[in-house]
CSV table of N, CA and C in Angstrom, one decimal:
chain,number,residue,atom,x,y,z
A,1,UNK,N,74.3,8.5,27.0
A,1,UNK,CA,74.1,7.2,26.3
A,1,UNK,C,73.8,6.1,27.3
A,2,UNK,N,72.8,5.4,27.4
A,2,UNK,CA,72.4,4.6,27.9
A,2,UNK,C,73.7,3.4,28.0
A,3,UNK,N,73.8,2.3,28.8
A,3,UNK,CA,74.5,1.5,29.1
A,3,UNK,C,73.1,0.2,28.9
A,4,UNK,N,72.0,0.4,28.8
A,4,UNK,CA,71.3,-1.1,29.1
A,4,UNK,C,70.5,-1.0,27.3
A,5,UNK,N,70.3,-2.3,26.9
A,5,UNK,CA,69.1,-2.6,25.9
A,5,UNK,C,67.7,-2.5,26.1
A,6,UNK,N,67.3,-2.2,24.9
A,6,UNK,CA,65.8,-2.2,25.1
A,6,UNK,C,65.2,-3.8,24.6
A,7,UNK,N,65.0,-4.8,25.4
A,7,UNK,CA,64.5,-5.8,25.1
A,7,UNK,C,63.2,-6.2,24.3
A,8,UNK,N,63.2,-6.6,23.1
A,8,UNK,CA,62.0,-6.9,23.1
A,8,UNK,C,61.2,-8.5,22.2
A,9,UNK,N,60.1,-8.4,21.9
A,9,UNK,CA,60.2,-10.4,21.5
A,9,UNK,C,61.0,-10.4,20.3
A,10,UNK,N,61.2,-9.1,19.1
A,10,UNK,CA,62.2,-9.4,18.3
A,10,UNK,C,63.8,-9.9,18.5
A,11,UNK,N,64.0,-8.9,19.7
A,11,UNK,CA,65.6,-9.0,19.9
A,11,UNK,C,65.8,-9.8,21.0
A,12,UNK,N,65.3,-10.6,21.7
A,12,UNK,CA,65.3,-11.4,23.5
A,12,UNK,C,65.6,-12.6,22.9
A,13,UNK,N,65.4,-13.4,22.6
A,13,UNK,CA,66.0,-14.6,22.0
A,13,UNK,C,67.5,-14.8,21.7
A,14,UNK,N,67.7,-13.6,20.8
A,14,UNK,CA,68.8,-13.7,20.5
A,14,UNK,C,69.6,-13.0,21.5
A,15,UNK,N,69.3,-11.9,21.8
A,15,UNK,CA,70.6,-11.2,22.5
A,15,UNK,C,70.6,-12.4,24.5
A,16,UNK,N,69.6,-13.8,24.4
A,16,UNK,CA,70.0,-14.1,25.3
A,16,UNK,C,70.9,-15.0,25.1
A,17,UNK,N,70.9,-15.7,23.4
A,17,UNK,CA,71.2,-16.5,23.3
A,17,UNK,C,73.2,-16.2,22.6
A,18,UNK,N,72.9,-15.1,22.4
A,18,UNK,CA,74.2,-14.5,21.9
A,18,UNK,C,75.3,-13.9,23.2
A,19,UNK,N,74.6,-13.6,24.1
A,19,UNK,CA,75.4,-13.2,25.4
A,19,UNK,C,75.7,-14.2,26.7
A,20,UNK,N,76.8,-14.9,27.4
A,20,UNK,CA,76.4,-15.7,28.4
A,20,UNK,C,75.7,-15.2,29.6
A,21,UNK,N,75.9,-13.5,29.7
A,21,UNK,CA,75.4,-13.1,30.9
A,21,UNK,C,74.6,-11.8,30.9
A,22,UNK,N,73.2,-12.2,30.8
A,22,UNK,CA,72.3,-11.0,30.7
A,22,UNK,C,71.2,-10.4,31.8
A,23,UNK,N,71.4,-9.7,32.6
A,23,UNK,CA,70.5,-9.2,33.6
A,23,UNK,C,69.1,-8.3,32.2
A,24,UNK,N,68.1,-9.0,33.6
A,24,UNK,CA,66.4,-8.4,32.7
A,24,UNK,C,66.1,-7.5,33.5
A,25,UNK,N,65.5,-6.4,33.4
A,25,UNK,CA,64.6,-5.6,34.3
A,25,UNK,C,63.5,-5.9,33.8
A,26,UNK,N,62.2,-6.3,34.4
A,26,UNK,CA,61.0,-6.1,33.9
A,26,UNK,C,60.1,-4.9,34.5
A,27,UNK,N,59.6,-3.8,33.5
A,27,UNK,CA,59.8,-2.4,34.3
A,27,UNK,C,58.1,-2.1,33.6
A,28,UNK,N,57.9,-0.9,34.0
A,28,UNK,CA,57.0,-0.4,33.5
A,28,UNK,C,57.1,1.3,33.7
A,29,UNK,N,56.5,2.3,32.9
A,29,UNK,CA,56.8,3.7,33.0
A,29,UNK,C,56.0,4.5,34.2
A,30,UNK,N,54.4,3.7,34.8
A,30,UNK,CA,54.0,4.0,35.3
A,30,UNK,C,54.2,3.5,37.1
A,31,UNK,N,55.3,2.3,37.1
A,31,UNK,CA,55.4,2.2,38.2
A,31,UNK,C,56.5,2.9,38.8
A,32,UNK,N,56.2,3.5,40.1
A,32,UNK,CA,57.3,4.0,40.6
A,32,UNK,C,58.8,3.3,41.4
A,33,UNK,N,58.1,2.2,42.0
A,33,UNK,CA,59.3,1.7,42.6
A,33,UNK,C,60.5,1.1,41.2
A,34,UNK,N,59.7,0.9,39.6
A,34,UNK,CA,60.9,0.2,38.6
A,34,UNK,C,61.8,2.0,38.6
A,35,UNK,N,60.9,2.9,38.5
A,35,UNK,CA,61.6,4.5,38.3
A,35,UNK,C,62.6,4.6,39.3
A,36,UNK,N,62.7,4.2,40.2
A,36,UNK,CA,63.3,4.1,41.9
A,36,UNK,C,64.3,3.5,41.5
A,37,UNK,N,64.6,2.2,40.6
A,37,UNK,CA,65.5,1.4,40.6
A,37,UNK,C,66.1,1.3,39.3
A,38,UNK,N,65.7,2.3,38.4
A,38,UNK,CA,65.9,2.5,37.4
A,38,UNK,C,67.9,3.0,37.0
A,39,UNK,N,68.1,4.1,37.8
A,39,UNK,CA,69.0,4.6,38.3
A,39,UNK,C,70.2,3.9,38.8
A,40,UNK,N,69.7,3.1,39.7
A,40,UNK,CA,70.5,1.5,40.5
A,40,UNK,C,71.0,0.8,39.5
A,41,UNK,N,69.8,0.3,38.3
A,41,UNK,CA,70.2,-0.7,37.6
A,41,UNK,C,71.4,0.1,36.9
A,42,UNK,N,70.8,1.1,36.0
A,42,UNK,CA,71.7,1.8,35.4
A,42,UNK,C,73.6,2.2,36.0
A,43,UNK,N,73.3,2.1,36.9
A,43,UNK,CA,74.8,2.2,37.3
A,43,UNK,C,75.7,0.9,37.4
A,44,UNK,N,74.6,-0.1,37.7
A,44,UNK,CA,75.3,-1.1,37.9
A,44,UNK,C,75.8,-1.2,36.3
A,45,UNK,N,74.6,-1.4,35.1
A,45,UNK,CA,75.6,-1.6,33.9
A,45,UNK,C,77.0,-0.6,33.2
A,46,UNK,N,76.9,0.4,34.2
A,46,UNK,CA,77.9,1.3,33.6
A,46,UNK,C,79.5,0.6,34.6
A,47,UNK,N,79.0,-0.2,35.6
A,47,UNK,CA,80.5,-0.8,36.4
A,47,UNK,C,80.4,-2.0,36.3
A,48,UNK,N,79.8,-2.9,34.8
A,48,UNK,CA,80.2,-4.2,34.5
A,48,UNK,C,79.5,-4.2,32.9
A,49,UNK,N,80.4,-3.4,32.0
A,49,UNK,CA,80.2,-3.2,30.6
A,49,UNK,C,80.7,-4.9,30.4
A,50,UNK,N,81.1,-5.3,30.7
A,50,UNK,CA,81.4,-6.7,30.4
A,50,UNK,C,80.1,-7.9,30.2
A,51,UNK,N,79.0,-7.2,31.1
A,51,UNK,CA,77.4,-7.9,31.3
A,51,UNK,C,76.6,-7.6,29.9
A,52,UNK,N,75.4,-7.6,29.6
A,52,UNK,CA,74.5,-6.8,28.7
A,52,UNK,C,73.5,-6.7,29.9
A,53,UNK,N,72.9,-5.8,30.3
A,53,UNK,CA,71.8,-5.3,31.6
A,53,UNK,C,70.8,-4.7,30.4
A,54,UNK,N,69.5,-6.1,30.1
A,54,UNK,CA,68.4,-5.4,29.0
A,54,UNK,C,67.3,-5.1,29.8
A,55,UNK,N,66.1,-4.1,29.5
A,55,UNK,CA,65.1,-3.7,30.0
A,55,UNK,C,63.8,-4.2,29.0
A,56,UNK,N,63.2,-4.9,30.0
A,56,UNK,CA,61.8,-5.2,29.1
A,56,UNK,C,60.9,-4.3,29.5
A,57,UNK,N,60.1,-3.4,28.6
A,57,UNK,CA,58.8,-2.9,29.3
A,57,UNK,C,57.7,-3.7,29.2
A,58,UNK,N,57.0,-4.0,30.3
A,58,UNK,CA,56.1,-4.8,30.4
A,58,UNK,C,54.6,-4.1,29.7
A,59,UNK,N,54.5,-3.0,29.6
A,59,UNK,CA,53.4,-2.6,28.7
A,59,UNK,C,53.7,-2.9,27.2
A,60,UNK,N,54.9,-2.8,26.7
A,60,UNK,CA,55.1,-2.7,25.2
A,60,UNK,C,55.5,-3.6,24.8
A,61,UNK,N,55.6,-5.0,25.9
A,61,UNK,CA,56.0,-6.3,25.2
A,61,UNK,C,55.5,-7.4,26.4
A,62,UNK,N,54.0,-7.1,26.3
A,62,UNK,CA,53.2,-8.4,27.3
A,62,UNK,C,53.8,-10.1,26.9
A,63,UNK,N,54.4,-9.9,25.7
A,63,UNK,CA,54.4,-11.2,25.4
A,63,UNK,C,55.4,-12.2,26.6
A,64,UNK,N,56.4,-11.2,26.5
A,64,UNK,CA,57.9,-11.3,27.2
A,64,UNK,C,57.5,-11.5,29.0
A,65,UNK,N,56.8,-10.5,29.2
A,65,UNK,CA,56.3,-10.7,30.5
A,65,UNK,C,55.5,-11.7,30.9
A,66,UNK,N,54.3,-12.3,29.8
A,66,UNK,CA,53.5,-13.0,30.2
A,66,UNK,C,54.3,-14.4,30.0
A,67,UNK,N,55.5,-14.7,29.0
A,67,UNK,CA,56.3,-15.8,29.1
A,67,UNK,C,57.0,-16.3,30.4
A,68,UNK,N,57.4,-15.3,31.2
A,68,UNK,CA,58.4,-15.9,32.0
A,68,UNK,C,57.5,-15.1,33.3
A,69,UNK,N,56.2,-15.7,33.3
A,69,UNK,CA,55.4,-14.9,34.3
A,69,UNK,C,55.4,-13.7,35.2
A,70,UNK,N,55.7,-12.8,34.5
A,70,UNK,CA,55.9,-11.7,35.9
A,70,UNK,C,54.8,-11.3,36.3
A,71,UNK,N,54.8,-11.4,37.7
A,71,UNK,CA,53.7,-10.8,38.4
A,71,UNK,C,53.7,-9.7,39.0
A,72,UNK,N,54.9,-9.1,39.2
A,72,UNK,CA,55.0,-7.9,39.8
A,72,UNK,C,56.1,-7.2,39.4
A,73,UNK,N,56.4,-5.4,39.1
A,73,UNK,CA,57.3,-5.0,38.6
A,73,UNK,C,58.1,-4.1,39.7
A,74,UNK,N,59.5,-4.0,39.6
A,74,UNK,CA,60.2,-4.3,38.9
A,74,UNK,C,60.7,-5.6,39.3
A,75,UNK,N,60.9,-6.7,38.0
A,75,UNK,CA,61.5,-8.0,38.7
A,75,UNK,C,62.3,-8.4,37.9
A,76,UNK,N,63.8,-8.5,38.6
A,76,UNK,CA,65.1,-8.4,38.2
A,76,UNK,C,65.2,-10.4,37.7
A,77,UNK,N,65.7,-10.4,36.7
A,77,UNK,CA,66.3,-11.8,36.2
A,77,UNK,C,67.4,-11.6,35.6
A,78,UNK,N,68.3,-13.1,36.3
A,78,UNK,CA,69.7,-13.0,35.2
A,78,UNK,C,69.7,-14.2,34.7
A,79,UNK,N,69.9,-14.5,33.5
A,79,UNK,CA,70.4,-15.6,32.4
A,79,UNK,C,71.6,-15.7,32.4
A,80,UNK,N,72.2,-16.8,32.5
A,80,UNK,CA,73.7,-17.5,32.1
A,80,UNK,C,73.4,-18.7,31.6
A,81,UNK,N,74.1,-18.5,30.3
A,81,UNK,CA,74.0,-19.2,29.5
A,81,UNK,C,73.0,-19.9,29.2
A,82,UNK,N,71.6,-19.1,28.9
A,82,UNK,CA,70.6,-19.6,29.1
A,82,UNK,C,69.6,-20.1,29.6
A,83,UNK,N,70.1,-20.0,30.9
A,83,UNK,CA,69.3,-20.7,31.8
A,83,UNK,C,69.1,-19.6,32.8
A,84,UNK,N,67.6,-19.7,33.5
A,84,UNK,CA,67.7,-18.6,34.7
A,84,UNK,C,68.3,-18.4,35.8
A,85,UNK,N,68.8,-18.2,36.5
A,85,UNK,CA,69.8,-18.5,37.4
A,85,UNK,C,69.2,-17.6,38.9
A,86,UNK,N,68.2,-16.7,38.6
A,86,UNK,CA,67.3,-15.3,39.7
A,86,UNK,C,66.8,-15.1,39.2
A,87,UNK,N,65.6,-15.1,39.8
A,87,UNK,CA,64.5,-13.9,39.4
A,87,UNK,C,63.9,-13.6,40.9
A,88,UNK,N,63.9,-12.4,41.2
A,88,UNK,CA,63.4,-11.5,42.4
A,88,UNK,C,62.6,-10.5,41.7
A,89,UNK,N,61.2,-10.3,42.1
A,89,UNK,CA,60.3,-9.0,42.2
A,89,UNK,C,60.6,-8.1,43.0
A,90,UNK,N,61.0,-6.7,43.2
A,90,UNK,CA,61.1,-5.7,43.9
A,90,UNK,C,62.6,-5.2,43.6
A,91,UNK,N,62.1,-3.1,43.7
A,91,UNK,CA,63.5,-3.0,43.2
A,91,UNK,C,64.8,-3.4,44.3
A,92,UNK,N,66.1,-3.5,43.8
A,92,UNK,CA,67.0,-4.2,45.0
A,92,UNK,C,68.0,-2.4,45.2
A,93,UNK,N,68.1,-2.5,46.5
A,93,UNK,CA,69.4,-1.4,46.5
A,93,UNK,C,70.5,-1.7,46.0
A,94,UNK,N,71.3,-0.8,45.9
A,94,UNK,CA,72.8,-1.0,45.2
A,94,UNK,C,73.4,-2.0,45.5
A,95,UNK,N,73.8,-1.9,46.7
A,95,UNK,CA,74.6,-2.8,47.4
A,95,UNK,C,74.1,-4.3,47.2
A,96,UNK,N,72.5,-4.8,47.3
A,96,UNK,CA,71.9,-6.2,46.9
A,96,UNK,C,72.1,-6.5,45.3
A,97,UNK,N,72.0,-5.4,45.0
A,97,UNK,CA,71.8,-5.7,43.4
A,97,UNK,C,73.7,-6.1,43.3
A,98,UNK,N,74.5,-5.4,43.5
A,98,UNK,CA,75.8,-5.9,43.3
A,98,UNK,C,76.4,-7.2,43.9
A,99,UNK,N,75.8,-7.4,45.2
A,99,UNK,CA,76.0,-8.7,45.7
A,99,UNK,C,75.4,-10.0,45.0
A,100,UNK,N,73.9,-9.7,44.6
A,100,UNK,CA,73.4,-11.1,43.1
A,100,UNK,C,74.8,-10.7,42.1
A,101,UNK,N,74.6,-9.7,41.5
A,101,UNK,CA,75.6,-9.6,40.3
A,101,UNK,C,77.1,-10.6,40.8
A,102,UNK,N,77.6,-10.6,41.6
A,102,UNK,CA,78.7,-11.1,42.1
A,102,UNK,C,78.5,-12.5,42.5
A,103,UNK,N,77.8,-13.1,43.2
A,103,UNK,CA,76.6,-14.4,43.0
A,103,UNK,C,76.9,-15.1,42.0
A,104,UNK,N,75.9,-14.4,41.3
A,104,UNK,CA,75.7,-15.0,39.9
A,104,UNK,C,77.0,-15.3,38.9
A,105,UNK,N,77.9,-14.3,39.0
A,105,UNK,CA,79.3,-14.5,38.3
A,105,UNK,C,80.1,-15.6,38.9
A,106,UNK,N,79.9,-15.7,40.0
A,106,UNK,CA,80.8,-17.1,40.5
A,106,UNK,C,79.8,-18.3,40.7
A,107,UNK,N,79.0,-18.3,40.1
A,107,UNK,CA,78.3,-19.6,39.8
A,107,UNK,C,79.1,-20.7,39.0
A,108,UNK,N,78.9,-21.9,39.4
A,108,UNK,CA,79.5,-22.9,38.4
A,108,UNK,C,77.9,-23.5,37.6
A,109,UNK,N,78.5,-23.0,36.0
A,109,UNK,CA,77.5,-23.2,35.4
A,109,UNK,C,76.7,-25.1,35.1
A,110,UNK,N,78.6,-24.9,35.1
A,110,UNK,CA,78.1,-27.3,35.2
A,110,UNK,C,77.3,-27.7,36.2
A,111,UNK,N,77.7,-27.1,37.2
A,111,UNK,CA,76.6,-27.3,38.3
A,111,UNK,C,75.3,-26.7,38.0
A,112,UNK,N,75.1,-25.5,37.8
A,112,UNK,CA,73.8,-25.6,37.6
A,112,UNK,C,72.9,-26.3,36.8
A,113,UNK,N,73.7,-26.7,35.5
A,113,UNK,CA,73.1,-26.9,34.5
A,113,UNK,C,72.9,-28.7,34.8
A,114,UNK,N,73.3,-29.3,35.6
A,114,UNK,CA,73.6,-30.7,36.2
A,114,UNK,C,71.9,-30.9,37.3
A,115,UNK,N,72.5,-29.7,38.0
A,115,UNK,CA,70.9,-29.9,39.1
A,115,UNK,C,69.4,-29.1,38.1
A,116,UNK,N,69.7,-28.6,36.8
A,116,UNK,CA,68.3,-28.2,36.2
A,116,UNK,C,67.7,-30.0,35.4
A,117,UNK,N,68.9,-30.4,34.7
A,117,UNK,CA,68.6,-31.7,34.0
A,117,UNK,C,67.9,-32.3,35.3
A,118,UNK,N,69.0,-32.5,36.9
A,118,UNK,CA,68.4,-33.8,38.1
A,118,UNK,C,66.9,-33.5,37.9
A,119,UNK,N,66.5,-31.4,38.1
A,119,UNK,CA,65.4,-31.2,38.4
A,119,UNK,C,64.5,-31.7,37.6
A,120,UNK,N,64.8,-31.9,36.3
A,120,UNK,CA,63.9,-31.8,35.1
A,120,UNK,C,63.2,-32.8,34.9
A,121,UNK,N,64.6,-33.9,35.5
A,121,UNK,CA,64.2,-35.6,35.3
A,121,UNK,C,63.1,-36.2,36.1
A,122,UNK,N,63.6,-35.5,37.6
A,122,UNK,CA,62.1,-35.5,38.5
A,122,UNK,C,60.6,-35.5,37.9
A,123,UNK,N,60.8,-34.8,37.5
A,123,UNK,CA,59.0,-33.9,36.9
A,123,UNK,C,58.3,-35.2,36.6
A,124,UNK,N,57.2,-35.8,37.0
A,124,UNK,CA,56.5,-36.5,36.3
A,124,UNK,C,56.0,-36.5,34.7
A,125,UNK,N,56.3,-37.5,33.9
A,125,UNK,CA,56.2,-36.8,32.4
A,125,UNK,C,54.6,-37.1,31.9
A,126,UNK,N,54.2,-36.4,31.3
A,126,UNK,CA,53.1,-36.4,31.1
A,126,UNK,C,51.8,-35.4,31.6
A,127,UNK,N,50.5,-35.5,31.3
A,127,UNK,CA,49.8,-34.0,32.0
A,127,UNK,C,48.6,-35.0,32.8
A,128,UNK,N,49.2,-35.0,34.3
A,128,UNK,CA,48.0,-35.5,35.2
A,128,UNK,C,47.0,-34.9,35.8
């Protein structure tokens, strides 16, 4: 039995918005380095059942991909609380992939969510 979700535009909304902490794989069947890291991911969700670790296929759900731009697969994102917090292209070895996972868990979300508003306010409003 699998430990990760199969993501897709029906269920991504919600299982991001229903979970505080969700790692993405953006994968594909034909590429070999997501097959490479496939395994990696997979273990990591089996030693933090506490996460939800979902897989998007990027052939069977362009929408999802072409939303949050991926340009190259496999590219790892984690959501807290909504917000992106990583996104890296390429697969990561065990040991990197557990050190983001650990990262990301001791994040202070006030803070991030404090410097996304500073960033946001910046942005010039309007389309120049």
């Amino acid at each position: 039995m699998s430990s990760t979700v199969e993501l897709t535009k029906e269920n991504f909304d919600q299982t991001v918005t229903d979970n505080e902490f969700v790692l993405i794989d953006f994968w594909a069947s034909w590429c070999g380095p997501c097959k490479q890291f496939a395994p990696v991911y997979e273990k990591a969700a089996e030693e933090n059942p506490d996460l939800v670790f979902g897989k998007v296929d990027t052939e069977a759900q362009p929408e999802l991909a072409a939303a949050f731009g991926i340009q190259s697969i496999p590219t790892l994102m984690i959501v807290r609380d909504q917000v992106a917090v990583f996104a890296q292209p390429g697969a990561l070895p065990e040991a990197a992939l557990t050190d983001v996972i650990g990262q990301a868990r001791g994040l202070d979300m006030d803070e991030v969510r404090k410097a996304v508003a500073e960033q946001q306010a910046q942005q010039p409003q309007g389309s120049e």
